[in-house]
């Protein structure tokens, strides 16, 4: 992804610090943000007292730097890995390993996780949108995996339901079971009589007929798939076959939660 940053545009860093007052039962969360322009640099650290992310804290454990082409992240620590998650890509992530400097952050919207003792600090990074080719310039691939999927089909609704937790939450979210997919899709007319067997049929159909999941697994783990559902979700999110825009195919979330609360 080309994340070239044009002059005059800004990078936004947003972090959330949680504080717990004396006698408080729950932590209070406060959000702060800072804007960086081209040629700006921001060193950061973690408070020795609270473990919270803090710009300009000493000693510095890392730095952000904005050039006219990229946003860079440096890791000044000797033993701590920073994880950069793509908030738009489900399970995509890259790592800034100890002593790594000037690493390009490749995502438009990122969550940077920084472990500190038993705590985990979180920084959200927003960069300007990447440049895009015009439609008449881009190359059309007629036999891509996406063109083989019918977004109005029942099997695609099943696939979206399987991917939903990771699209709405994080890459660590559990993949729904077949029964959970049944419950999630009950609000759709075509799934009123659905059961685990019918959902598993669609999962098998996707795995065996529609997507090269088995072939892809060979590159990852010698061809072994510990779970077809896990493999389907990982494949669909890795190759952008299911995206946030497809979540509208599922029943209204608030209504579904109300029915099952």
PDB file of C-alpha atoms in Angstrom:
ATOM      1  CA  UNK A   1       0.000   0.000   0.000  1.00  0.00           C
ATOM      2  CA  UNK A   2       1.340   3.416  -0.945  1.00  0.00           C
ATOM      3  CA  UNK A   3       1.012   5.680   2.099  1.00  0.00           C
ATOM      4  CA  UNK A   4       2.782   8.716   0.633  1.00  0.00           C
ATOM      5  CA  UNK A   5       2.094  11.765   2.778  1.00  0.00           C
ATOM      6  CA  UNK A   6       1.624  15.002   0.891  1.00  0.00           C
ATOM      7  CA  UNK A   7       2.769  18.363   2.209  1.00  0.00           C
ATOM      8  CA  UNK A   8       0.055  20.053   4.252  1.00  0.00           C
ATOM      9  CA  UNK A   9      -1.604  16.788   5.340  1.00  0.00           C
ATOM     10  CA  UNK A  10      -1.322  15.473   8.868  1.00  0.00           C
ATOM     11  CA  UNK A  11      -0.729  12.244  10.725  1.00  0.00           C
ATOM     12  CA  UNK A  12      -2.918  11.867  13.826  1.00  0.00           C
ATOM     13  CA  UNK A  13      -1.808   9.858  16.861  1.00  0.00           C
ATOM     14  CA  UNK A  14      -4.490   9.003  19.401  1.00  0.00           C
ATOM     15  CA  UNK A  15      -3.946   7.108  22.602  1.00  0.00           C
ATOM     16  CA  UNK A  16      -6.080   6.090  25.545  1.00  0.00           C
ATOM     17  CA  UNK A  17      -4.804   6.166  29.108  1.00  0.00           C
ATOM     18  CA  UNK A  18      -6.773   4.415  31.823  1.00  0.00           C
ATOM     19  CA  UNK A  19      -6.537   5.717  35.381  1.00  0.00           C
ATOM     20  CA  UNK A  20      -8.093   4.292  38.528  1.00  0.00           C
ATOM     21  CA  UNK A  21      -8.857   6.686  41.378  1.00  0.00           C
ATOM     22  CA  UNK A  22      -8.805   5.799  45.076  1.00  0.00           C
ATOM     23  CA  UNK A  23     -11.694   3.485  45.894  1.00  0.00           C
ATOM     24  CA  UNK A  24     -12.916   3.467  42.281  1.00  0.00           C
ATOM     25  CA  UNK A  25     -14.435   0.216  41.074  1.00  0.00           C
ATOM     26  CA  UNK A  26     -13.582   0.808  37.414  1.00  0.00           C
ATOM     27  CA  UNK A  27     -10.891   2.612  35.467  1.00  0.00           C
ATOM     28  CA  UNK A  28     -11.563   5.973  33.841  1.00  0.00           C
ATOM     29  CA  UNK A  29     -10.480   6.221  30.242  1.00  0.00           C
ATOM     30  CA  UNK A  30      -9.211   9.485  28.769  1.00  0.00           C
ATOM     31  CA  UNK A  31      -8.330   9.961  25.112  1.00  0.00           C
ATOM     32  CA  UNK A  32      -5.675  12.327  23.844  1.00  0.00           C
ATOM     33  CA  UNK A  33      -4.421  13.099  20.363  1.00  0.00           C
ATOM     34  CA  UNK A  34      -1.558  14.860  18.668  1.00  0.00           C
ATOM     35  CA  UNK A  35      -1.072  15.931  15.062  1.00  0.00           C
ATOM     36  CA  UNK A  36       2.177  15.584  13.141  1.00  0.00           C
ATOM     37  CA  UNK A  37       3.014  17.215   9.816  1.00  0.00           C
ATOM     38  CA  UNK A  38       5.684  16.478   7.231  1.00  0.00           C
ATOM     39  CA  UNK A  39       9.213  16.618   8.767  1.00  0.00           C
ATOM     40  CA  UNK A  40       7.825  16.404  12.331  1.00  0.00           C
ATOM     41  CA  UNK A  41       9.316  13.961  14.829  1.00  0.00           C
ATOM     42  CA  UNK A  42       7.893  12.753  18.139  1.00  0.00           C
ATOM     43  CA  UNK A  43       9.806  10.696  20.671  1.00  0.00           C
ATOM     44  CA  UNK A  44       7.718   8.772  23.185  1.00  0.00           C
ATOM     45  CA  UNK A  45       8.058   6.724  26.336  1.00  0.00           C
ATOM     46  CA  UNK A  46       6.014   5.034  29.025  1.00  0.00           C
ATOM     47  CA  UNK A  47       5.430   6.575  32.440  1.00  0.00           C
ATOM     48  CA  UNK A  48       7.424   4.807  35.148  1.00  0.00           C
ATOM     49  CA  UNK A  49       4.544   5.395  37.553  1.00  0.00           C
ATOM     50  CA  UNK A  50       1.477   4.433  35.524  1.00  0.00           C
ATOM     51  CA  UNK A  51       2.838   2.487  32.557  1.00  0.00           C
ATOM     52  CA  UNK A  52       0.900   4.803  30.246  1.00  0.00           C
ATOM     53  CA  UNK A  53       1.978   5.982  26.803  1.00  0.00           C
ATOM     54  CA  UNK A  54       3.439   9.472  27.076  1.00  0.00           C
ATOM     55  CA  UNK A  55       4.845  11.727  24.308  1.00  0.00           C
ATOM     56  CA  UNK A  56       8.315  13.074  25.104  1.00  0.00           C
ATOM     57  CA  UNK A  57       8.612  10.861  28.206  1.00  0.00           C
ATOM     58  CA  UNK A  58      12.141   9.990  29.246  1.00  0.00           C
ATOM     59  CA  UNK A  59      13.796   7.715  28.593  1.00  0.00           C
ATOM     60  CA  UNK A  60      12.476   7.442  25.032  1.00  0.00           C
ATOM     61  CA  UNK A  61      11.505   3.948  23.942  1.00  0.00           C
ATOM     62  CA  UNK A  62      10.574   4.897  20.381  1.00  0.00           C
ATOM     63  CA  UNK A  63       9.801   7.645  17.907  1.00  0.00           C
ATOM     64  CA  UNK A  64       7.467   8.601  15.074  1.00  0.00           C
ATOM     65  CA  UNK A  65       8.818  10.595  12.148  1.00  0.00           C
ATOM     66  CA  UNK A  66       6.896  11.937   9.153  1.00  0.00           C
ATOM     67  CA  UNK A  67       8.545  12.350   5.765  1.00  0.00           C
ATOM     68  CA  UNK A  68       6.956  13.463   2.515  1.00  0.00           C
ATOM     69  CA  UNK A  69       6.572   9.790   1.577  1.00  0.00           C
ATOM     70  CA  UNK A  70       6.029   7.716   4.714  1.00  0.00           C
ATOM     71  CA  UNK A  71       5.386   7.552   8.431  1.00  0.00           C
ATOM     72  CA  UNK A  72       8.304   5.904  10.223  1.00  0.00           C
ATOM     73  CA  UNK A  73       8.387   4.126  13.584  1.00  0.00           C
ATOM     74  CA  UNK A  74      11.560   3.438  15.560  1.00  0.00           C
ATOM     75  CA  UNK A  75      11.932   1.037  18.482  1.00  0.00           C
ATOM     76  CA  UNK A  76      14.730   2.079  20.858  1.00  0.00           C
ATOM     77  CA  UNK A  77      14.291  -0.826  23.286  1.00  0.00           C
ATOM     78  CA  UNK A  78      16.582  -3.820  23.605  1.00  0.00           C
ATOM     79  CA  UNK A  79      13.969  -6.496  24.315  1.00  0.00           C
ATOM     80  CA  UNK A  80      10.435  -5.278  23.545  1.00  0.00           C
ATOM     81  CA  UNK A  81       8.635  -5.848  20.230  1.00  0.00           C
ATOM     82  CA  UNK A  82       5.980  -3.339  19.141  1.00  0.00           C
ATOM     83  CA  UNK A  83       3.079  -4.808  17.141  1.00  0.00           C
ATOM     84  CA  UNK A  84       1.407  -2.704  14.419  1.00  0.00           C
ATOM     85  CA  UNK A  85      -2.061  -3.980  13.484  1.00  0.00           C
ATOM     86  CA  UNK A  86      -4.037  -2.926  10.422  1.00  0.00           C
ATOM     87  CA  UNK A  87      -7.419  -1.815  11.773  1.00  0.00           C
ATOM     88  CA  UNK A  88      -8.935  -2.180   8.304  1.00  0.00           C
ATOM     89  CA  UNK A  89      -7.475  -5.569   7.451  1.00  0.00           C
ATOM     90  CA  UNK A  90      -8.682  -8.050  10.035  1.00  0.00           C
ATOM     91  CA  UNK A  91      -5.556 -10.055  10.810  1.00  0.00           C
ATOM     92  CA  UNK A  92      -2.813  -8.041   9.098  1.00  0.00           C
ATOM     93  CA  UNK A  93       0.088  -6.955  11.283  1.00  0.00           C
ATOM     94  CA  UNK A  94       3.779  -6.122  11.172  1.00  0.00           C
ATOM     95  CA  UNK A  95       6.347  -6.004  13.976  1.00  0.00           C
ATOM     96  CA  UNK A  96       8.830  -3.355  14.991  1.00  0.00           C
ATOM     97  CA  UNK A  97      11.436  -5.485  16.696  1.00  0.00           C
ATOM     98  CA  UNK A  98      13.893  -4.231  19.323  1.00  0.00           C
ATOM     99  CA  UNK A  99      16.498  -1.726  18.006  1.00  0.00           C
ATOM    100  CA  UNK A 100      14.691  -1.443  14.637  1.00  0.00           C
ATOM    101  CA  UNK A 101      14.707   2.155  13.394  1.00  0.00           C
ATOM    102  CA  UNK A 102      12.853   4.000  10.639  1.00  0.00           C
ATOM    103  CA  UNK A 103      10.382   1.196   9.937  1.00  0.00           C
ATOM    104  CA  UNK A 104       7.658   2.245   7.492  1.00  0.00           C
ATOM    105  CA  UNK A 105       4.125   1.913   8.863  1.00  0.00           C
ATOM    106  CA  UNK A 106       2.325   0.405   5.846  1.00  0.00           C
ATOM    107  CA  UNK A 107      -1.293   0.861   6.946  1.00  0.00           C
ATOM    108  CA  UNK A 108      -3.659   3.795   6.655  1.00  0.00           C
ATOM    109  CA  UNK A 109      -5.197   3.180  10.104  1.00  0.00           C
ATOM    110  CA  UNK A 110      -3.024   1.304  12.590  1.00  0.00           C
ATOM    111  CA  UNK A 111      -3.140   0.170  16.193  1.00  0.00           C
ATOM    112  CA  UNK A 112       0.287   0.014  17.821  1.00  0.00           C
ATOM    113  CA  UNK A 113       0.516  -2.236  20.867  1.00  0.00           C
ATOM    114  CA  UNK A 114       3.366  -1.676  23.308  1.00  0.00           C
ATOM    115  CA  UNK A 115       3.721  -4.114  26.231  1.00  0.00           C
ATOM    116  CA  UNK A 116       4.992  -2.734  29.536  1.00  0.00           C
ATOM    117  CA  UNK A 117       5.194  -5.109  32.493  1.00  0.00           C
ATOM    118  CA  UNK A 118       1.720  -6.602  32.885  1.00  0.00           C
ATOM    119  CA  UNK A 119       0.124  -3.733  30.927  1.00  0.00           C
ATOM    120  CA  UNK A 120      -0.393  -3.045  27.240  1.00  0.00           C
ATOM    121  CA  UNK A 121      -0.418   0.492  25.860  1.00  0.00           C
ATOM    122  CA  UNK A 122      -2.370   1.243  22.695  1.00  0.00           C
ATOM    123  CA  UNK A 123      -1.759   4.000  20.164  1.00  0.00           C
ATOM    124  CA  UNK A 124      -4.043   4.522  17.151  1.00  0.00           C
ATOM    125  CA  UNK A 125      -2.392   6.092  14.104  1.00  0.00           C
ATOM    126  CA  UNK A 126      -4.290   7.744  11.244  1.00  0.00           C
ATOM    127  CA  UNK A 127      -2.373   8.604   8.070  1.00  0.00           C
ATOM    128  CA  UNK A 128      -3.722  10.273   4.905  1.00  0.00           C
ATOM    129  CA  UNK A 129      -5.432   7.981   2.358  1.00  0.00           C
ATOM    130  CA  UNK A 130      -3.111   6.330  -0.177  1.00  0.00           C
ATOM    131  CA  UNK A 131      -3.064   7.374  -3.797  1.00  0.00           C
ATOM    132  CA  UNK A 132      -5.249   5.272  -6.088  1.00  0.00           C
ATOM    133  CA  UNK A 133      -5.045   4.466  -9.785  1.00  0.00           C
ATOM    134  CA  UNK A 134      -7.898   5.547 -12.004  1.00  0.00           C
ATOM    135  CA  UNK A 135     -10.189   2.728 -13.162  1.00  0.00           C
ATOM    136  CA  UNK A 136      -9.093   3.054 -16.778  1.00  0.00           C
ATOM    137  CA  UNK A 137      -5.449   2.611 -15.745  1.00  0.00           C
ATOM    138  CA  UNK A 138      -5.788  -0.302 -13.334  1.00  0.00           C
ATOM    139  CA  UNK A 139      -5.348  -3.842 -14.662  1.00  0.00           C
ATOM    140  CA  UNK A 140      -8.434  -6.053 -14.544  1.00  0.00           C
ATOM    141  CA  UNK A 141      -7.867  -9.676 -13.564  1.00  0.00           C
ATOM    142  CA  UNK A 142     -10.860 -11.630 -14.815  1.00  0.00           C
ATOM    143  CA  UNK A 143     -10.310 -14.761 -12.735  1.00  0.00           C
ATOM    144  CA  UNK A 144      -9.644 -13.375  -9.277  1.00  0.00           C
ATOM    145  CA  UNK A 145     -11.041 -15.150  -6.212  1.00  0.00           C
ATOM    146  CA  UNK A 146     -13.348 -12.216  -5.529  1.00  0.00           C
ATOM    147  CA  UNK A 147     -15.109 -12.438  -8.901  1.00  0.00           C
ATOM    148  CA  UNK A 148     -15.990 -16.072  -8.124  1.00  0.00           C
ATOM    149  CA  UNK A 149     -17.920 -15.137  -4.989  1.00  0.00           C
ATOM    150  CA  UNK A 150     -21.583 -14.201  -5.202  1.00  0.00           C
ATOM    151  CA  UNK A 151     -22.129 -11.604  -2.492  1.00  0.00           C
ATOM    152  CA  UNK A 152     -25.886 -12.263  -2.571  1.00  0.00           C
ATOM    153  CA  UNK A 153     -25.516 -15.998  -1.956  1.00  0.00           C
ATOM    154  CA  UNK A 154     -26.125 -17.858   1.287  1.00  0.00           C
ATOM    155  CA  UNK A 155     -22.553 -19.133   1.455  1.00  0.00           C
ATOM    156  CA  UNK A 156     -21.235 -15.547   1.343  1.00  0.00           C
ATOM    157  CA  UNK A 157     -23.496 -14.542   4.254  1.00  0.00           C
ATOM    158  CA  UNK A 158     -22.033 -17.473   6.197  1.00  0.00           C
ATOM    159  CA  UNK A 159     -18.519 -16.279   5.351  1.00  0.00           C
ATOM    160  CA  UNK A 160     -19.308 -12.734   6.496  1.00  0.00           C
ATOM    161  CA  UNK A 161     -20.765 -14.046   9.770  1.00  0.00           C
ATOM    162  CA  UNK A 162     -17.594 -16.052  10.380  1.00  0.00           C
ATOM    163  CA  UNK A 163     -15.414 -12.988   9.738  1.00  0.00           C
ATOM    164  CA  UNK A 164     -17.562 -10.500  11.684  1.00  0.00           C
ATOM    165  CA  UNK A 165     -15.861 -10.735  15.116  1.00  0.00           C
ATOM    166  CA  UNK A 166     -12.434 -10.004  13.648  1.00  0.00           C
ATOM    167  CA  UNK A 167     -13.754  -7.230  11.430  1.00  0.00           C
ATOM    168  CA  UNK A 168     -15.490  -5.548  14.351  1.00  0.00           C
ATOM    169  CA  UNK A 169     -12.943  -6.374  17.026  1.00  0.00           C
ATOM    170  CA  UNK A 170      -9.369  -7.526  16.751  1.00  0.00           C
ATOM    171  CA  UNK A 171      -7.276 -10.190  15.074  1.00  0.00           C
ATOM    172  CA  UNK A 172      -7.494 -12.189  18.327  1.00  0.00           C
ATOM    173  CA  UNK A 173     -11.291 -12.481  18.280  1.00  0.00           C
ATOM    174  CA  UNK A 174     -12.584 -16.056  18.302  1.00  0.00           C
ATOM    175  CA  UNK A 175     -14.098 -17.443  15.098  1.00  0.00           C
ATOM    176  CA  UNK A 176     -17.802 -18.293  15.637  1.00  0.00           C
ATOM    177  CA  UNK A 177     -18.898 -21.918  15.827  1.00  0.00           C
ATOM    178  CA  UNK A 178     -21.431 -23.291  13.338  1.00  0.00           C
ATOM    179  CA  UNK A 179     -24.170 -22.961  15.971  1.00  0.00           C
ATOM    180  CA  UNK A 180     -23.220 -19.338  16.639  1.00  0.00           C
ATOM    181  CA  UNK A 181     -23.472 -18.637  12.899  1.00  0.00           C
ATOM    182  CA  UNK A 182     -26.962 -20.206  12.932  1.00  0.00           C
ATOM    183  CA  UNK A 183     -28.013 -17.814  15.701  1.00  0.00           C
ATOM    184  CA  UNK A 184     -26.392 -14.814  13.995  1.00  0.00           C
ATOM    185  CA  UNK A 185     -28.167 -15.388  10.669  1.00  0.00           C
ATOM    186  CA  UNK A 186     -31.646 -16.222  11.998  1.00  0.00           C
ATOM    187  CA  UNK A 187     -32.849 -12.720  11.191  1.00  0.00           C
ATOM    188  CA  UNK A 188     -32.398 -13.400   7.460  1.00  0.00           C
ATOM    189  CA  UNK A 189     -35.352 -15.042   5.738  1.00  0.00           C
ATOM    190  CA  UNK A 190     -33.211 -17.615   3.879  1.00  0.00           C
ATOM    191  CA  UNK A 191     -31.727 -18.812   7.198  1.00  0.00           C
ATOM    192  CA  UNK A 192     -34.874 -19.235   9.274  1.00  0.00           C
ATOM    193  CA  UNK A 193     -34.595 -23.021   9.038  1.00  0.00           C
ATOM    194  CA  UNK A 194     -30.791 -23.128   9.200  1.00  0.00           C
ATOM    195  CA  UNK A 195     -29.011 -25.551  11.493  1.00  0.00           C
ATOM    196  CA  UNK A 196     -25.432 -26.620  12.133  1.00  0.00           C
ATOM    197  CA  UNK A 197     -25.487 -29.147   9.296  1.00  0.00           C
ATOM    198  CA  UNK A 198     -26.579 -26.570   6.715  1.00  0.00           C
ATOM    199  CA  UNK A 199     -23.973 -24.066   7.919  1.00  0.00           C
ATOM    200  CA  UNK A 200     -21.254 -26.720   7.779  1.00  0.00           C
ATOM    201  CA  UNK A 201     -22.383 -27.519   4.221  1.00  0.00           C
ATOM    202  CA  UNK A 202     -21.699 -23.913   3.185  1.00  0.00           C
ATOM    203  CA  UNK A 203     -18.336 -23.972   5.008  1.00  0.00           C
ATOM    204  CA  UNK A 204     -17.342 -27.165   3.155  1.00  0.00           C
ATOM    205  CA  UNK A 205     -18.545 -25.684  -0.134  1.00  0.00           C
ATOM    206  CA  UNK A 206     -16.448 -22.546   0.355  1.00  0.00           C
ATOM    207  CA  UNK A 207     -13.386 -24.551   1.361  1.00  0.00           C
ATOM    208  CA  UNK A 208     -13.616 -27.239  -1.323  1.00  0.00           C
ATOM    209  CA  UNK A 209     -15.187 -25.429  -4.291  1.00  0.00           C
ATOM    210  CA  UNK A 210     -14.937 -21.658  -4.091  1.00  0.00           C
ATOM    211  CA  UNK A 211     -11.619 -20.728  -2.483  1.00  0.00           C
ATOM    212  CA  UNK A 212      -8.133 -22.305  -2.712  1.00  0.00           C
ATOM    213  CA  UNK A 213      -7.913 -22.622   1.056  1.00  0.00           C
ATOM    214  CA  UNK A 214      -6.360 -26.095   1.072  1.00  0.00           C
ATOM    215  CA  UNK A 215      -3.681 -25.051  -1.420  1.00  0.00           C
ATOM    216  CA  UNK A 216      -2.980 -21.899   0.598  1.00  0.00           C
ATOM    217  CA  UNK A 217      -2.610 -23.959   3.778  1.00  0.00           C
ATOM    218  CA  UNK A 218       0.257 -25.886   2.184  1.00  0.00           C
ATOM    219  CA  UNK A 219       2.350 -22.741   2.216  1.00  0.00           C
ATOM    220  CA  UNK A 220       1.628 -22.132   5.881  1.00  0.00           C
ATOM    221  CA  UNK A 221       1.577 -25.422   7.743  1.00  0.00           C
ATOM    222  CA  UNK A 222       2.377 -28.286   5.406  1.00  0.00           C
ATOM    223  CA  UNK A 223      -1.220 -28.534   4.227  1.00  0.00           C
ATOM    224  CA  UNK A 224      -2.732 -29.074   7.667  1.00  0.00           C
ATOM    225  CA  UNK A 225      -5.847 -27.103   8.580  1.00  0.00           C
ATOM    226  CA  UNK A 226      -6.672 -27.256  12.271  1.00  0.00           C
ATOM    227  CA  UNK A 227     -10.105 -25.741  11.587  1.00  0.00           C
ATOM    228  CA  UNK A 228     -11.851 -25.048   8.293  1.00  0.00           C
ATOM    229  CA  UNK A 229     -13.588 -22.074   9.870  1.00  0.00           C
ATOM    230  CA  UNK A 230     -10.297 -20.572  11.046  1.00  0.00           C
ATOM    231  CA  UNK A 231      -8.684 -21.183   7.658  1.00  0.00           C
ATOM    232  CA  UNK A 232     -11.616 -19.605   5.792  1.00  0.00           C
ATOM    233  CA  UNK A 233     -11.577 -16.497   7.953  1.00  0.00           C
ATOM    234  CA  UNK A 234      -7.816 -16.098   7.700  1.00  0.00           C
ATOM    235  CA  UNK A 235      -7.924 -16.488   3.904  1.00  0.00           C
ATOM    236  CA  UNK A 236     -10.931 -14.193   3.371  1.00  0.00           C
ATOM    237  CA  UNK A 237      -9.480 -11.403   5.505  1.00  0.00           C
ATOM    238  CA  UNK A 238      -5.935 -11.790   4.202  1.00  0.00           C
ATOM    239  CA  UNK A 239      -7.096 -11.307   0.601  1.00  0.00           C
ATOM    240  CA  UNK A 240      -9.848  -8.741   1.345  1.00  0.00           C
ATOM    241  CA  UNK A 241     -12.648 -11.013   0.145  1.00  0.00           C
ATOM    242  CA  UNK A 242     -14.741  -9.936   3.131  1.00  0.00           C
ATOM    243  CA  UNK A 243     -14.546  -6.304   4.207  1.00  0.00           C
ATOM    244  CA  UNK A 244     -16.359  -3.986   6.605  1.00  0.00           C
ATOM    245  CA  UNK A 245     -18.673  -2.882   3.796  1.00  0.00           C
ATOM    246  CA  UNK A 246     -20.098  -6.432   3.692  1.00  0.00           C
ATOM    247  CA  UNK A 247     -21.287  -6.350   7.314  1.00  0.00           C
ATOM    248  CA  UNK A 248     -24.533  -4.740   6.190  1.00  0.00           C
ATOM    249  CA  UNK A 249     -25.511  -8.174   4.798  1.00  0.00           C
ATOM    250  CA  UNK A 250     -25.989  -9.400   8.380  1.00  0.00           C
ATOM    251  CA  UNK A 251     -29.030  -8.663  10.568  1.00  0.00           C
ATOM    252  CA  UNK A 252     -28.919  -5.409  12.539  1.00  0.00           C
ATOM    253  CA  UNK A 253     -26.376  -5.817  15.334  1.00  0.00           C
ATOM    254  CA  UNK A 254     -28.319  -3.919  18.020  1.00  0.00           C
ATOM    255  CA  UNK A 255     -31.490  -5.881  17.317  1.00  0.00           C
ATOM    256  CA  UNK A 256     -29.612  -9.186  17.325  1.00  0.00           C
ATOM    257  CA  UNK A 257     -27.917  -8.397  20.635  1.00  0.00           C
ATOM    258  CA  UNK A 258     -31.239  -7.371  22.177  1.00  0.00           C
ATOM    259  CA  UNK A 259     -32.817 -10.680  21.155  1.00  0.00           C
ATOM    260  CA  UNK A 260     -29.938 -12.664  22.617  1.00  0.00           C
ATOM    261  CA  UNK A 261     -29.182 -10.693  25.761  1.00  0.00           C
TER     262      UNK A 261
END
